[in-house]
mmCIF file with all atom_site columns, C-alpha atoms in Angstrom:
data_model
loop_
_atom_site.group_PDB
_atom_site.id
_atom_site.type_symbol
_atom_site.label_atom_id
_atom_site.label_alt_id
_atom_site.label_comp_id
_atom_site.label_asym_id
_atom_site.label_entity_id
_atom_site.label_seq_id
_atom_site.pdbx_PDB_ins_code
_atom_site.Cartn_x
_atom_site.Cartn_y
_atom_site.Cartn_z
_atom_site.occupancy
_atom_site.B_iso_or_equiv
_atom_site.pdbx_formal_charge
_atom_site.auth_seq_id
_atom_site.auth_comp_id
_atom_site.auth_asym_id
_atom_site.auth_atom_id
_atom_site.pdbx_PDB_model_num
ATOM 1   C CA . MET A 1 1   ? 104.637 117.454 97.404  1.00 0.00 ? 1   MET A CA 1
ATOM 2   C CA . GLN A 1 2   ? 105.024 113.853 98.641  1.00 0.00 ? 2   GLN A CA 1
ATOM 3   C CA . HIS A 1 3   ? 107.839 111.857 97.057  1.00 0.00 ? 3   HIS A CA 1
ATOM 4   C CA . PHE A 1 4   ? 108.608 108.176 97.527  1.00 0.00 ? 4   PHE A CA 1
ATOM 5   C CA . VAL A 1 5   ? 112.443 108.070 97.336  1.00 0.00 ? 5   VAL A CA 1
ATOM 6   C CA . TYR A 1 6   ? 114.038 106.857 100.645 1.00 0.00 ? 6   TYR A CA 1
ATOM 7   C CA . PRO A 1 7   ? 117.556 107.009 101.766 1.00 0.00 ? 7   PRO A CA 1
ATOM 8   C CA . ALA A 1 8   ? 119.260 103.413 102.496 1.00 0.00 ? 8   ALA A CA 1
ATOM 9   C CA . ILE A 1 9   ? 122.464 103.028 104.438 1.00 0.00 ? 9   ILE A CA 1
ATOM 10  C CA . LEU A 1 10  ? 124.817 100.179 103.301 1.00 0.00 ? 10  LEU A CA 1
ATOM 11  C CA . THR A 1 11  ? 127.209 98.826  105.994 1.00 0.00 ? 11  THR A CA 1
ATOM 12  C CA . PRO A 1 12  ? 129.905 96.259  105.470 1.00 0.00 ? 12  PRO A CA 1
ATOM 13  C CA . ASP A 1 13  ? 128.978 93.325  107.207 1.00 0.00 ? 13  ASP A CA 1
ATOM 14  C CA . GLU A 1 14  ? 132.392 92.121  108.368 1.00 0.00 ? 14  GLU A CA 1
ATOM 15  C CA . HIS A 1 15  ? 131.073 88.866  109.947 1.00 0.00 ? 15  HIS A CA 1
ATOM 16  C CA . ASP A 1 16  ? 129.206 87.346  107.090 1.00 0.00 ? 16  ASP A CA 1
ATOM 17  C CA . GLY A 1 17  ? 130.684 89.498  103.905 1.00 0.00 ? 17  GLY A CA 1
ATOM 18  C CA . GLY A 1 18  ? 128.548 91.906  101.574 1.00 0.00 ? 18  GLY A CA 1
ATOM 19  C CA . PHE A 1 19  ? 126.316 94.835  103.144 1.00 0.00 ? 19  PHE A CA 1
ATOM 20  C CA . VAL A 1 20  ? 123.436 95.128  105.572 1.00 0.00 ? 20  VAL A CA 1
ATOM 21  C CA . VAL A 1 21  ? 120.912 97.710  104.106 1.00 0.00 ? 21  VAL A CA 1
ATOM 22  C CA . THR A 1 22  ? 118.776 99.749  106.738 1.00 0.00 ? 22  THR A CA 1
ATOM 23  C CA . PHE A 1 23  ? 116.331 102.766 106.152 1.00 0.00 ? 23  PHE A CA 1
ATOM 24  C CA . PRO A 1 24  ? 116.264 105.649 108.598 1.00 0.00 ? 24  PRO A CA 1
ATOM 25  C CA . ASP A 1 25  ? 112.750 106.458 107.870 1.00 0.00 ? 25  ASP A CA 1
ATOM 26  C CA . VAL A 1 26  ? 111.673 102.896 107.637 1.00 0.00 ? 26  VAL A CA 1
ATOM 27  C CA . PRO A 1 27  ? 113.218 100.925 110.597 1.00 0.00 ? 27  PRO A CA 1
ATOM 28  C CA . GLU A 1 28  ? 111.457 97.615  109.864 1.00 0.00 ? 28  GLU A CA 1
ATOM 29  C CA . ALA A 1 29  ? 112.943 97.258  106.640 1.00 0.00 ? 29  ALA A CA 1
ATOM 30  C CA . ILE A 1 30  ? 116.400 95.640  106.972 1.00 0.00 ? 30  ILE A CA 1
ATOM 31  C CA . THR A 1 31  ? 117.916 93.525  104.421 1.00 0.00 ? 31  THR A CA 1
ATOM 32  C CA . GLN A 1 32  ? 121.456 92.384  102.890 1.00 0.00 ? 32  GLN A CA 1
ATOM 33  C CA . GLY A 1 33  ? 122.914 91.867  99.799  1.00 0.00 ? 33  GLY A CA 1
ATOM 34  C CA . GLU A 1 34  ? 126.418 90.089  98.499  1.00 0.00 ? 34  GLU A CA 1
ATOM 35  C CA . ASP A 1 35  ? 127.847 93.301  96.987  1.00 0.00 ? 35  ASP A CA 1
ATOM 36  C CA . VAL A 1 36  ? 126.789 96.828  96.464  1.00 0.00 ? 36  VAL A CA 1
ATOM 37  C CA . ALA A 1 37  ? 124.617 95.742  93.278  1.00 0.00 ? 37  ALA A CA 1
ATOM 38  C CA . ASP A 1 38  ? 122.794 93.108  95.039  1.00 0.00 ? 38  ASP A CA 1
ATOM 39  C CA . ALA A 1 39  ? 122.297 95.135  98.478  1.00 0.00 ? 39  ALA A CA 1
ATOM 40  C CA . LEU A 1 40  ? 120.608 97.716  96.578  1.00 0.00 ? 40  LEU A CA 1
ATOM 41  C CA . GLN A 1 41  ? 118.210 95.588  94.428  1.00 0.00 ? 41  GLN A CA 1
ATOM 42  C CA . GLN A 1 42  ? 117.080 93.671  97.829  1.00 0.00 ? 42  GLN A CA 1
ATOM 43  C CA . ALA A 1 43  ? 116.770 97.161  99.316  1.00 0.00 ? 43  ALA A CA 1
ATOM 44  C CA . ALA A 1 44  ? 114.068 97.997  96.789  1.00 0.00 ? 44  ALA A CA 1
ATOM 45  C CA . ASP A 1 45  ? 112.441 94.775  97.349  1.00 0.00 ? 45  ASP A CA 1
ATOM 46  C CA . CYS A 1 46  ? 112.633 95.067  101.168 1.00 0.00 ? 46  CYS A CA 1
ATOM 47  C CA . LEU A 1 47  ? 111.257 98.904  100.882 1.00 0.00 ? 47  LEU A CA 1
ATOM 48  C CA . GLU A 1 48  ? 108.211 97.898  98.726  1.00 0.00 ? 48  GLU A CA 1
ATOM 49  C CA . GLU A 1 49  ? 107.502 94.995  101.281 1.00 0.00 ? 49  GLU A CA 1
ATOM 50  C CA . ALA A 1 50  ? 107.754 97.119  104.226 1.00 0.00 ? 50  ALA A CA 1
ATOM 51  C CA . MET A 1 51  ? 105.495 100.169 102.769 1.00 0.00 ? 51  MET A CA 1
ATOM 52  C CA . ALA A 1 52  ? 102.956 97.603  101.479 1.00 0.00 ? 52  ALA A CA 1
ATOM 53  C CA . GLY A 1 53  ? 102.692 96.173  104.952 1.00 0.00 ? 53  GLY A CA 1
ATOM 54  C CA . ARG A 1 54  ? 102.301 99.548  106.486 1.00 0.00 ? 54  ARG A CA 1
ATOM 55  C CA . ILE A 1 55  ? 99.281  99.803  103.646 1.00 0.00 ? 55  ILE A CA 1
ATOM 56  C CA . ARG A 1 56  ? 97.703  96.816  104.519 1.00 0.00 ? 56  ARG A CA 1
ATOM 57  C CA . ARG A 1 57  ? 98.013  97.594  108.542 1.00 0.00 ? 57  ARG A CA 1
ATOM 58  C CA . HIS A 1 58  ? 96.701  100.953 108.160 1.00 0.00 ? 58  HIS A CA 1
ATOM 59  C CA . ALA A 1 59  ? 99.918  102.228 109.499 1.00 0.00 ? 59  ALA A CA 1
ATOM 60  C CA . ARG A 1 60  ? 101.399 105.473 109.065 1.00 0.00 ? 60  ARG A CA 1
ATOM 61  C CA . LEU A 1 61  ? 103.831 106.240 106.084 1.00 0.00 ? 61  LEU A CA 1
ATOM 62  C CA . PRO A 1 62  ? 106.957 107.826 106.799 1.00 0.00 ? 62  PRO A CA 1
ATOM 63  C CA . GLU A 1 63  ? 107.977 110.958 104.830 1.00 0.00 ? 63  GLU A CA 1
ATOM 64  C CA . ALA A 1 64  ? 111.227 110.391 103.046 1.00 0.00 ? 64  ALA A CA 1
ATOM 65  C CA . SER A 1 65  ? 114.167 112.172 104.474 1.00 0.00 ? 65  SER A CA 1
ATOM 66  C CA . PRO A 1 66  ? 116.575 113.864 102.084 1.00 0.00 ? 66  PRO A CA 1
ATOM 67  C CA . VAL A 1 67  ? 119.009 111.779 100.487 1.00 0.00 ? 67  VAL A CA 1
ATOM 68  C CA . GLY A 1 68  ? 122.346 112.287 102.172 1.00 0.00 ? 68  GLY A CA 1
ATOM 69  C CA . SER A 1 69  ? 125.802 111.865 100.068 1.00 0.00 ? 69  SER A CA 1
ATOM 70  C CA . ASP A 1 70  ? 126.257 109.040 102.233 1.00 0.00 ? 70  ASP A CA 1
ATOM 71  C CA . HIS A 1 71  ? 123.113 107.461 101.363 1.00 0.00 ? 71  HIS A CA 1
ATOM 72  C CA . TYR A 1 72  ? 121.585 105.563 98.359  1.00 0.00 ? 72  TYR A CA 1
ATOM 73  C CA . PRO A 1 73  ? 118.274 106.747 97.070  1.00 0.00 ? 73  PRO A CA 1
ATOM 74  C CA . ILE A 1 74  ? 115.759 103.875 96.811  1.00 0.00 ? 74  ILE A CA 1
ATOM 75  C CA . PRO A 1 75  ? 112.618 104.811 94.915  1.00 0.00 ? 75  PRO A CA 1
ATOM 76  C CA . LEU A 1 76  ? 109.218 102.933 95.385  1.00 0.00 ? 76  LEU A CA 1
ATOM 77  C CA . PRO A 1 77  ? 107.998 101.272 92.188  1.00 0.00 ? 77  PRO A CA 1
ATOM 78  C CA . ALA A 1 78  ? 105.622 103.670 90.341  1.00 0.00 ? 78  ALA A CA 1
ATOM 79  C CA . GLN A 1 79  ? 102.566 101.762 91.024  1.00 0.00 ? 79  GLN A CA 1
ATOM 80  C CA . THR A 1 80  ? 103.208 101.123 94.398  1.00 0.00 ? 80  THR A CA 1
ATOM 81  C CA . ALA A 1 81  ? 104.202 105.102 94.930  1.00 0.00 ? 81  ALA A CA 1
ATOM 82  C CA . ALA A 1 82  ? 100.617 105.782 93.350  1.00 0.00 ? 82  ALA A CA 1
ATOM 83  C CA . LYS A 1 83  ? 98.882  103.402 95.737  1.00 0.00 ? 83  LYS A CA 1
ATOM 84  C CA . ALA A 1 84  ? 100.964 105.060 98.592  1.00 0.00 ? 84  ALA A CA 1
ATOM 85  C CA . ALA A 1 85  ? 99.752  108.449 97.636  1.00 0.00 ? 85  ALA A CA 1
ATOM 86  C CA . LEU A 1 86  ? 96.147  107.492 97.340  1.00 0.00 ? 86  LEU A CA 1
ATOM 87  C CA . TYR A 1 87  ? 96.476  105.908 100.998 1.00 0.00 ? 87  TYR A CA 1
ATOM 88  C CA . LEU A 1 88  ? 97.966  109.085 102.481 1.00 0.00 ? 88  LEU A CA 1
ATOM 89  C CA . ALA A 1 89  ? 95.434  111.217 100.575 1.00 0.00 ? 89  ALA A CA 1
ATOM 90  C CA . MET A 1 90  ? 92.743  109.466 102.290 1.00 0.00 ? 90  MET A CA 1
ATOM 91  C CA . CYS A 1 91  ? 94.255  109.422 105.279 1.00 0.00 ? 91  CYS A CA 1
ATOM 92  C CA . GLN A 1 92  ? 94.672  113.212 105.311 1.00 0.00 ? 92  GLN A CA 1
ATOM 93  C CA . ALA A 1 93  ? 91.169  113.645 103.769 1.00 0.00 ? 93  ALA A CA 1
ATOM 94  C CA . GLY A 1 94  ? 89.745  111.535 106.591 1.00 0.00 ? 94  GLY A CA 1
ATOM 95  C CA . ILE A 1 95  ? 87.738  109.400 104.170 1.00 0.00 ? 95  ILE A CA 1
ATOM 96  C CA . THR A 1 96  ? 86.749  105.965 104.039 1.00 0.00 ? 96  THR A CA 1
ATOM 97  C CA . GLN A 1 97  ? 86.931  103.460 101.198 1.00 0.00 ? 97  GLN A CA 1
ATOM 98  C CA . VAL A 1 98  ? 83.402  103.441 101.153 1.00 0.00 ? 98  VAL A CA 1
ATOM 99  C CA . ALA A 1 99  ? 83.056  107.099 101.063 1.00 0.00 ? 99  ALA A CA 1
ATOM 100 C CA . LEU A 1 100 ? 85.831  107.262 98.028  1.00 0.00 ? 100 LEU A CA 1
ATOM 101 C CA . ALA A 1 101 ? 83.764  104.561 96.210  1.00 0.00 ? 101 ALA A CA 1
ATOM 102 C CA . ALA A 1 102 ? 80.877  106.828 96.405  1.00 0.00 ? 102 ALA A CA 1
ATOM 103 C CA . ARG A 1 103 ? 82.558  109.445 94.734  1.00 0.00 ? 103 ARG A CA 1
ATOM 104 C CA . LEU A 1 104 ? 84.149  107.183 92.197  1.00 0.00 ? 104 LEU A CA 1
ATOM 105 C CA . HIS A 1 105 ? 80.694  105.521 91.659  1.00 0.00 ? 105 HIS A CA 1
ATOM 106 C CA . CYS A 1 106 ? 82.133  102.339 92.254  1.00 0.00 ? 106 CYS A CA 1
ATOM 107 C CA . ASP A 1 107 ? 82.022  99.168  94.526  1.00 0.00 ? 107 ASP A CA 1
ATOM 108 C CA . GLU A 1 108 ? 84.125  99.464  97.743  1.00 0.00 ? 108 GLU A CA 1
ATOM 109 C CA . LYS A 1 109 ? 86.071  96.343  96.527  1.00 0.00 ? 109 LYS A CA 1
ATOM 110 C CA . GLU A 1 110 ? 87.505  98.383  93.761  1.00 0.00 ? 110 GLU A CA 1
ATOM 111 C CA . VAL A 1 111 ? 88.738  100.830 96.086  1.00 0.00 ? 111 VAL A CA 1
ATOM 112 C CA . ARG A 1 112 ? 90.142  98.206  98.629  1.00 0.00 ? 112 ARG A CA 1
ATOM 113 C CA . ARG A 1 113 ? 91.730  96.876  95.312  1.00 0.00 ? 113 ARG A CA 1
ATOM 114 C CA . LEU A 1 114 ? 93.511  100.572 94.300  1.00 0.00 ? 114 LEU A CA 1
ATOM 115 C CA . LEU A 1 115 ? 95.134  100.429 97.682  1.00 0.00 ? 115 LEU A CA 1
ATOM 116 C CA . ASP A 1 116 ? 96.271  96.660  97.750  1.00 0.00 ? 116 ASP A CA 1
ATOM 117 C CA . PRO A 1 117 ? 99.946  96.667  96.889  1.00 0.00 ? 117 PRO A CA 1
ATOM 118 C CA . ARG A 1 118 ? 99.559  93.381  95.689  1.00 0.00 ? 118 ARG A CA 1
ATOM 119 C CA . HIS A 1 119 ? 96.857  94.083  92.951  1.00 0.00 ? 119 HIS A CA 1
ATOM 120 C CA . ALA A 1 120 ? 97.738  95.293  89.716  1.00 0.00 ? 120 ALA A CA 1
ATOM 121 C CA . SER A 1 121 ? 95.596  98.680  89.042  1.00 0.00 ? 121 SER A CA 1
ATOM 122 C CA . LYS A 1 122 ? 95.396  100.647 86.052  1.00 0.00 ? 122 LYS A CA 1
ATOM 123 C CA . MET A 1 123 ? 97.137  103.896 86.443  1.00 0.00 ? 123 MET A CA 1
ATOM 124 C CA . ALA A 1 124 ? 94.283  105.737 85.021  1.00 0.00 ? 124 ALA A CA 1
ATOM 125 C CA . ARG A 1 125 ? 92.054  104.578 87.989  1.00 0.00 ? 125 ARG A CA 1
ATOM 126 C CA . LEU A 1 126 ? 94.637  105.854 90.681  1.00 0.00 ? 126 LEU A CA 1
ATOM 127 C CA . GLU A 1 127 ? 94.847  109.093 89.026  1.00 0.00 ? 127 GLU A CA 1
ATOM 128 C CA . ALA A 1 128 ? 91.039  109.229 89.049  1.00 0.00 ? 128 ALA A CA 1
ATOM 129 C CA . ALA A 1 129 ? 90.773  108.419 92.902  1.00 0.00 ? 129 ALA A CA 1
ATOM 130 C CA . LEU A 1 130 ? 93.805  110.909 93.502  1.00 0.00 ? 130 LEU A CA 1
ATOM 131 C CA . ALA A 1 131 ? 91.756  113.578 91.537  1.00 0.00 ? 131 ALA A CA 1
ATOM 132 C CA . ALA A 1 132 ? 88.587  112.708 93.628  1.00 0.00 ? 132 ALA A CA 1
ATOM 133 C CA . LEU A 1 133 ? 90.618  113.708 96.868  1.00 0.00 ? 133 LEU A CA 1
ATOM 134 C CA . GLY A 1 134 ? 91.881  116.966 94.962  1.00 0.00 ? 134 GLY A CA 1
ATOM 135 C CA . GLN A 1 135 ? 95.273  115.384 94.367  1.00 0.00 ? 135 GLN A CA 1
ATOM 136 C CA . GLN A 1 136 ? 97.383  114.824 91.216  1.00 0.00 ? 136 GLN A CA 1
ATOM 137 C CA . LEU A 1 137 ? 99.806  112.143 90.216  1.00 0.00 ? 137 LEU A CA 1
ATOM 138 C CA . VAL A 1 138 ? 102.852 113.662 88.856  1.00 0.00 ? 138 VAL A CA 1
ATOM 139 C CA . VAL A 1 139 ? 105.568 111.295 87.745  1.00 0.00 ? 139 VAL A CA 1
ATOM 140 C CA . GLY A 1 140 ? 109.350 112.293 87.397  1.00 0.00 ? 140 GLY A CA 1
ATOM 141 C CA . VAL A 1 141 ? 112.273 110.585 85.762  1.00 0.00 ? 141 VAL A CA 1
ATOM 142 C CA . GLN A 1 142 ? 115.727 111.045 86.829  1.00 0.00 ? 142 GLN A CA 1
ATOM 143 C CA . ALA A 1 143 ? 119.154 109.350 85.466  1.00 0.00 ? 143 ALA A CA 1
ATOM 144 C CA . THR A 1 144 ? 120.570 106.404 87.694  1.00 0.00 ? 144 THR A CA 1
ATOM 145 C CA . GLY A 1 145 ? 123.777 106.301 88.740  1.00 0.00 ? 145 GLY A CA 1
#
């Protein structure tokens, strides 16, 4: 099962203060924050943008490494994670947007919007698209902090 919680490393910035945030699995995702809370908020935004950029560029999405004791877990927002799961399922199946649209009996533009991280999609439609690829969306909840 694919999960979308990525480990982040916070490194104190001795020159400017605050923290620099990096992701071992997503090297282009680098940000900073004034304190730990701000750094974690910036990390979530940065990770989402990096993954959205990969989907838009049709690039590989990295599998999340285990979160170690010296890392902070940063989850993708639910809708972005669902779109990433659909993107991965399509890549694994070797199916095009046009072919998925045919399976869903819809226009290819709808599939394009389902994959667009900037477009708000209905979760039920994302679930239907995943089901058409033999996948099931599973949602989990865990305590913060």
